PDB file of C-alpha atoms in Angstrom:
ATOM      1  CA  GLN A  28      -7.184  14.751  12.793  1.00 74.00           C
ATOM      2  CA  LEU A  29      -6.764  11.433  11.031  1.00 80.00           C
ATOM      3  CA  GLN A  30      -3.940  11.080   8.570  1.00 91.00           C
ATOM      4  CA  LEU A  31      -1.962   8.508   6.619  1.00 95.00           C
ATOM      5  CA  VAL A  32       1.457   9.486   5.327  1.00 96.00           C
ATOM      6  CA  GLU A  33       3.440   7.500   2.782  1.00 97.00           C
ATOM      7  CA  SER A  34       7.189   7.756   2.474  1.00 97.00           C
ATOM      8  CA  GLY A  35      10.116   5.919   0.952  1.00 98.00           C
ATOM      9  CA  GLY A  36       9.529   6.499  -2.726  1.00 98.00           C
ATOM     10  CA  GLY A  37      12.195   7.596  -5.128  1.00 98.00           C
ATOM     11  CA  LEU A  38      14.118   6.808  -8.269  1.00 98.00           C
ATOM     12  CA  VAL A  39      15.577   3.340  -8.605  1.00 98.00           C
ATOM     13  CA  GLN A  40      17.076   1.292 -11.418  1.00 98.00           C
ATOM     14  CA  PRO A  41      15.350  -1.826 -12.717  1.00 98.00           C
ATOM     15  CA  GLY A  42      16.126  -4.711 -10.415  1.00 98.00           C
ATOM     16  CA  GLY A  43      16.539  -2.415  -7.447  1.00 98.00           C
ATOM     17  CA  SER A  44      14.579  -2.207  -4.228  1.00 98.00           C
ATOM     18  CA  LEU A  45      12.597   0.289  -2.215  1.00 98.00           C
ATOM     19  CA  ARG A  46      10.706   0.084   1.034  1.00 98.00           C
ATOM     20  CA  LEU A  47       7.608   2.196   1.376  1.00 98.00           C
ATOM     21  CA  SER A  48       6.119   3.146   4.711  1.00 98.00           C
ATOM     22  CA  CYS A  49       2.576   4.116   5.601  1.00 97.00           C
ATOM     23  CA  ALA A  50       2.319   5.773   8.980  1.00 96.00           C
ATOM     24  CA  ALA A  51      -0.869   6.782  10.742  1.00 93.00           C
ATOM     25  CA  SER A  52      -1.417   9.771  12.956  1.00 90.00           C
ATOM     26  CA  GLY A  53      -4.514  10.687  14.887  1.00 87.00           C
ATOM     27  CA  PHE A  54      -5.688   7.086  15.051  1.00 86.00           C
ATOM     28  CA  THR A  55      -4.314   3.615  15.514  1.00 90.00           C
ATOM     29  CA  LEU A  56      -3.950   1.167  12.660  1.00 91.00           C
ATOM     30  CA  ASP A  57      -4.456  -1.830  14.929  1.00 91.00           C
ATOM     31  CA  TYR A  58      -8.053  -2.337  13.822  1.00 91.00           C
ATOM     32  CA  TYR A  59      -7.612  -1.477  10.165  1.00 94.00           C
ATOM     33  CA  ALA A  60      -6.849  -3.491   7.125  1.00 95.00           C
ATOM     34  CA  ILE A  61      -4.310  -1.622   5.007  1.00 96.00           C
ATOM     35  CA  GLY A  62      -3.844  -1.626   1.281  1.00 97.00           C
ATOM     36  CA  TRP A  63      -1.232  -0.310  -1.087  1.00 98.00           C
ATOM     37  CA  PHE A  64      -2.450   1.043  -4.407  1.00 98.00           C
ATOM     38  CA  ARG A  65      -0.627   2.619  -7.279  1.00 98.00           C
ATOM     39  CA  GLN A  66      -1.462   4.798 -10.225  1.00 97.00           C
ATOM     40  CA  ALA A  67       0.651   5.384 -13.290  1.00 96.00           C
ATOM     41  CA  PRO A  68       0.156   8.518 -15.407  1.00 89.00           C
ATOM     42  CA  GLY A  69      -2.902   8.165 -17.602  1.00 92.00           C
ATOM     43  CA  LYS A  70      -3.903   4.860 -16.036  1.00 94.00           C
ATOM     44  CA  GLU A  71      -6.416   3.798 -13.437  1.00 96.00           C
ATOM     45  CA  ARG A  72      -5.430   3.101  -9.879  1.00 96.00           C
ATOM     46  CA  GLU A  73      -4.805  -0.553  -9.110  1.00 97.00           C
ATOM     47  CA  GLY A  74      -4.475  -2.611  -5.989  1.00 97.00           C
ATOM     48  CA  VAL A  75      -0.954  -3.784  -5.246  1.00 98.00           C
ATOM     49  CA  SER A  76      -1.069  -5.480  -1.871  1.00 98.00           C
ATOM     50  CA  CYS A  77      -3.273  -5.557   1.211  1.00 97.00           C
ATOM     51  CA  ILE A  78      -2.870  -6.826   4.737  1.00 97.00           C
ATOM     52  CA  SER A  79      -5.360  -7.658   7.456  1.00 96.00           C
ATOM     53  CA  SER A  80      -5.499  -5.766  10.719  1.00 93.00           C
ATOM     54  CA  SER A  81      -3.636  -8.526  12.535  1.00 91.00           C
ATOM     55  CA  GLY A  82      -1.182  -9.093   9.724  1.00 93.00           C
ATOM     56  CA  GLY A  83      -2.326 -12.684   9.414  1.00 94.00           C
ATOM     57  CA  SER A  84      -3.680 -12.396   5.886  1.00 96.00           C
ATOM     58  CA  THR A  85      -2.186 -10.763   2.829  1.00 97.00           C
ATOM     59  CA  ASN A  86      -3.072 -10.312  -0.788  1.00 97.00           C
ATOM     60  CA  TYR A  87      -0.902  -9.445  -3.772  1.00 98.00           C
ATOM     61  CA  ALA A  88      -1.580  -8.493  -7.324  1.00 97.00           C
ATOM     62  CA  ASP A  89      -0.313 -11.158  -9.691  1.00 97.00           C
ATOM     63  CA  SER A  90       2.088  -8.659 -11.200  1.00 97.00           C
ATOM     64  CA  VAL A  91       3.992  -8.229  -7.930  1.00 98.00           C
ATOM     65  CA  LYS A  92       3.830 -11.695  -6.376  1.00 98.00           C
ATOM     66  CA  GLY A  93       7.239 -12.911  -5.387  1.00 98.00           C
ATOM     67  CA  ARG A  94       8.712  -9.426  -5.618  1.00 98.00           C
ATOM     68  CA  PHE A  95       6.771  -7.324  -3.104  1.00 98.00           C
ATOM     69  CA  THR A  96       6.155  -8.033   0.562  1.00 98.00           C
ATOM     70  CA  ILE A  97       3.638  -6.249   2.737  1.00 98.00           C
ATOM     71  CA  SER A  98       4.057  -6.187   6.498  1.00 97.00           C
ATOM     72  CA  ARG A  99       2.970  -4.183   9.474  1.00 96.00           C
ATOM     73  CA  ASP A 100       4.217  -3.141  12.860  1.00 94.00           C
ATOM     74  CA  ASN A 101       1.179  -2.128  14.838  1.00 89.00           C
ATOM     75  CA  ALA A 102       3.325  -0.974  17.740  1.00 91.00           C
ATOM     76  CA  LYS A 103       4.809   1.627  15.394  1.00 94.00           C
ATOM     77  CA  ASN A 104       1.466   2.349  13.751  1.00 93.00           C
ATOM     78  CA  THR A 105       3.098   1.673  10.409  1.00 95.00           C
ATOM     79  CA  VAL A 106       2.641  -0.596   7.403  1.00 96.00           C
ATOM     80  CA  TYR A 107       5.450  -1.347   4.989  1.00 98.00           C
ATOM     81  CA  LEU A 108       5.751  -2.419   1.400  1.00 98.00           C
ATOM     82  CA  GLN A 109       9.094  -3.961   0.546  1.00 98.00           C
ATOM     83  CA  MET A 110       9.563  -3.819  -3.209  1.00 98.00           C
ATOM     84  CA  ASP A 111      12.310  -5.927  -4.740  1.00 98.00           C
ATOM     85  CA  SER A 112      13.262  -6.689  -8.328  1.00 98.00           C
ATOM     86  CA  LEU A 113      11.562  -3.527  -9.452  1.00 98.00           C
ATOM     87  CA  LYS A 114      10.494  -3.147 -13.052  1.00 98.00           C
ATOM     88  CA  PRO A 115       9.737  -0.023 -15.088  1.00 97.00           C
ATOM     89  CA  GLU A 116       6.067  -0.981 -15.070  1.00 96.00           C
ATOM     90  CA  ASP A 117       6.086  -0.582 -11.289  1.00 98.00           C
ATOM     91  CA  THR A 118       6.452   3.162 -11.785  1.00 98.00           C
ATOM     92  CA  GLY A 119       3.650   5.247 -10.355  1.00 98.00           C
ATOM     93  CA  VAL A 120       2.336   7.055  -7.338  1.00 98.00           C
ATOM     94  CA  TYR A 121       1.832   4.652  -4.465  1.00 98.00           C
ATOM     95  CA  TYR A 122      -0.935   5.272  -1.964  1.00 98.00           C
ATOM     96  CA  CYS A 123      -1.899   3.515   1.205  1.00 97.00           C
ATOM     97  CA  ALA A 124      -5.476   3.219   2.378  1.00 96.00           C
ATOM     98  CA  ALA A 125      -7.207   1.955   5.495  1.00 95.00           C
ATOM     99  CA  ASP A 126     -10.546   0.287   6.211  1.00 93.00           C
ATOM    100  CA  PRO A 127     -11.893  -1.185   9.456  1.00 91.00           C
ATOM    101  CA  GLY A 128     -10.776  -4.773   9.571  1.00 88.00           C
ATOM    102  CA  TRP A 129     -14.130  -6.149  10.650  1.00 87.00           C
ATOM    103  CA  ARG A 130     -15.928  -5.081   7.504  1.00 84.00           C
ATOM    104  CA  THR A 131     -13.461  -6.004   4.803  1.00 87.00           C
ATOM    105  CA  THR A 132     -11.138  -8.743   3.638  1.00 92.00           C
ATOM    106  CA  VAL A 133      -7.754  -8.322   2.046  1.00 94.00           C
ATOM    107  CA  LYS A 134      -9.098  -9.644  -1.231  1.00 95.00           C
ATOM    108  CA  ALA A 135     -12.051  -7.272  -1.228  1.00 94.00           C
ATOM    109  CA  MET A 136      -9.932  -4.334  -0.220  1.00 94.00           C
ATOM    110  CA  CYS A 137      -7.386  -4.874  -2.963  1.00 95.00           C
ATOM    111  CA  VAL A 138      -9.945  -5.114  -5.752  1.00 95.00           C
ATOM    112  CA  MET A 139     -11.603  -1.883  -4.633  1.00 93.00           C
ATOM    113  CA  THR A 140      -9.460   1.035  -5.706  1.00 91.00           C
ATOM    114  CA  SER A 141     -11.547   3.795  -4.148  1.00 91.00           C
ATOM    115  CA  ARG A 142     -14.050   4.463  -1.362  1.00 88.00           C
ATOM    116  CA  HIS A 143     -11.755   3.396   1.432  1.00 92.00           C
ATOM    117  CA  ASP A 144     -12.013   5.229   4.716  1.00 91.00           C
ATOM    118  CA  TYR A 145      -8.577   6.823   4.739  1.00 93.00           C
ATOM    119  CA  TRP A 146      -5.978   7.633   2.093  1.00 95.00           C
ATOM    120  CA  GLY A 147      -2.487   8.969   2.201  1.00 96.00           C
ATOM    121  CA  GLN A 148      -1.112  11.633  -0.097  1.00 96.00           C
ATOM    122  CA  GLY A 149       0.990   9.237  -2.138  1.00 97.00           C
ATOM    123  CA  THR A 150       4.684   8.754  -2.760  1.00 98.00           C
ATOM    124  CA  GLN A 151       6.289   8.634  -6.185  1.00 98.00           C
ATOM    125  CA  VAL A 152       8.132   5.517  -7.295  1.00 98.00           C
ATOM    126  CA  THR A 153      10.092   5.730 -10.521  1.00 98.00           C
ATOM    127  CA  VAL A 154      11.898   2.709 -11.932  1.00 98.00           C
ATOM    128  CA  SER A 155      14.171   3.702 -14.768  1.00 96.00           C
ATOM    129  CA  SER A 156      17.665   3.111 -16.031  1.00 92.00           C
TER     130      SER A 156
END
């Protein structure tokens, strides 16, 4: 069975940091572009950051540039999202998704908020004082 599992969410004060992890089981992430998406209550899901299968290309939403960093460790079958200088508007459920790297780009993946091949269950991030 193919599965993506997010972890690392939690409650953090504004200005704090969290590192999210997206781990794959049942398949390898080596050939997949990975994206992080988030959804706040009552709002549509939005692309946060995406990374190519090799890790050589990345994309960030304007709202998180300079604060978030996406990376991957293919040997560990895991993709990370380091979130620094968190703001209340970063609050939401964060999901990772995977698409074959040969048929997508990080830009295309990040602007598409659905219809990706694989999705995780999500992890809650709450930024509040």
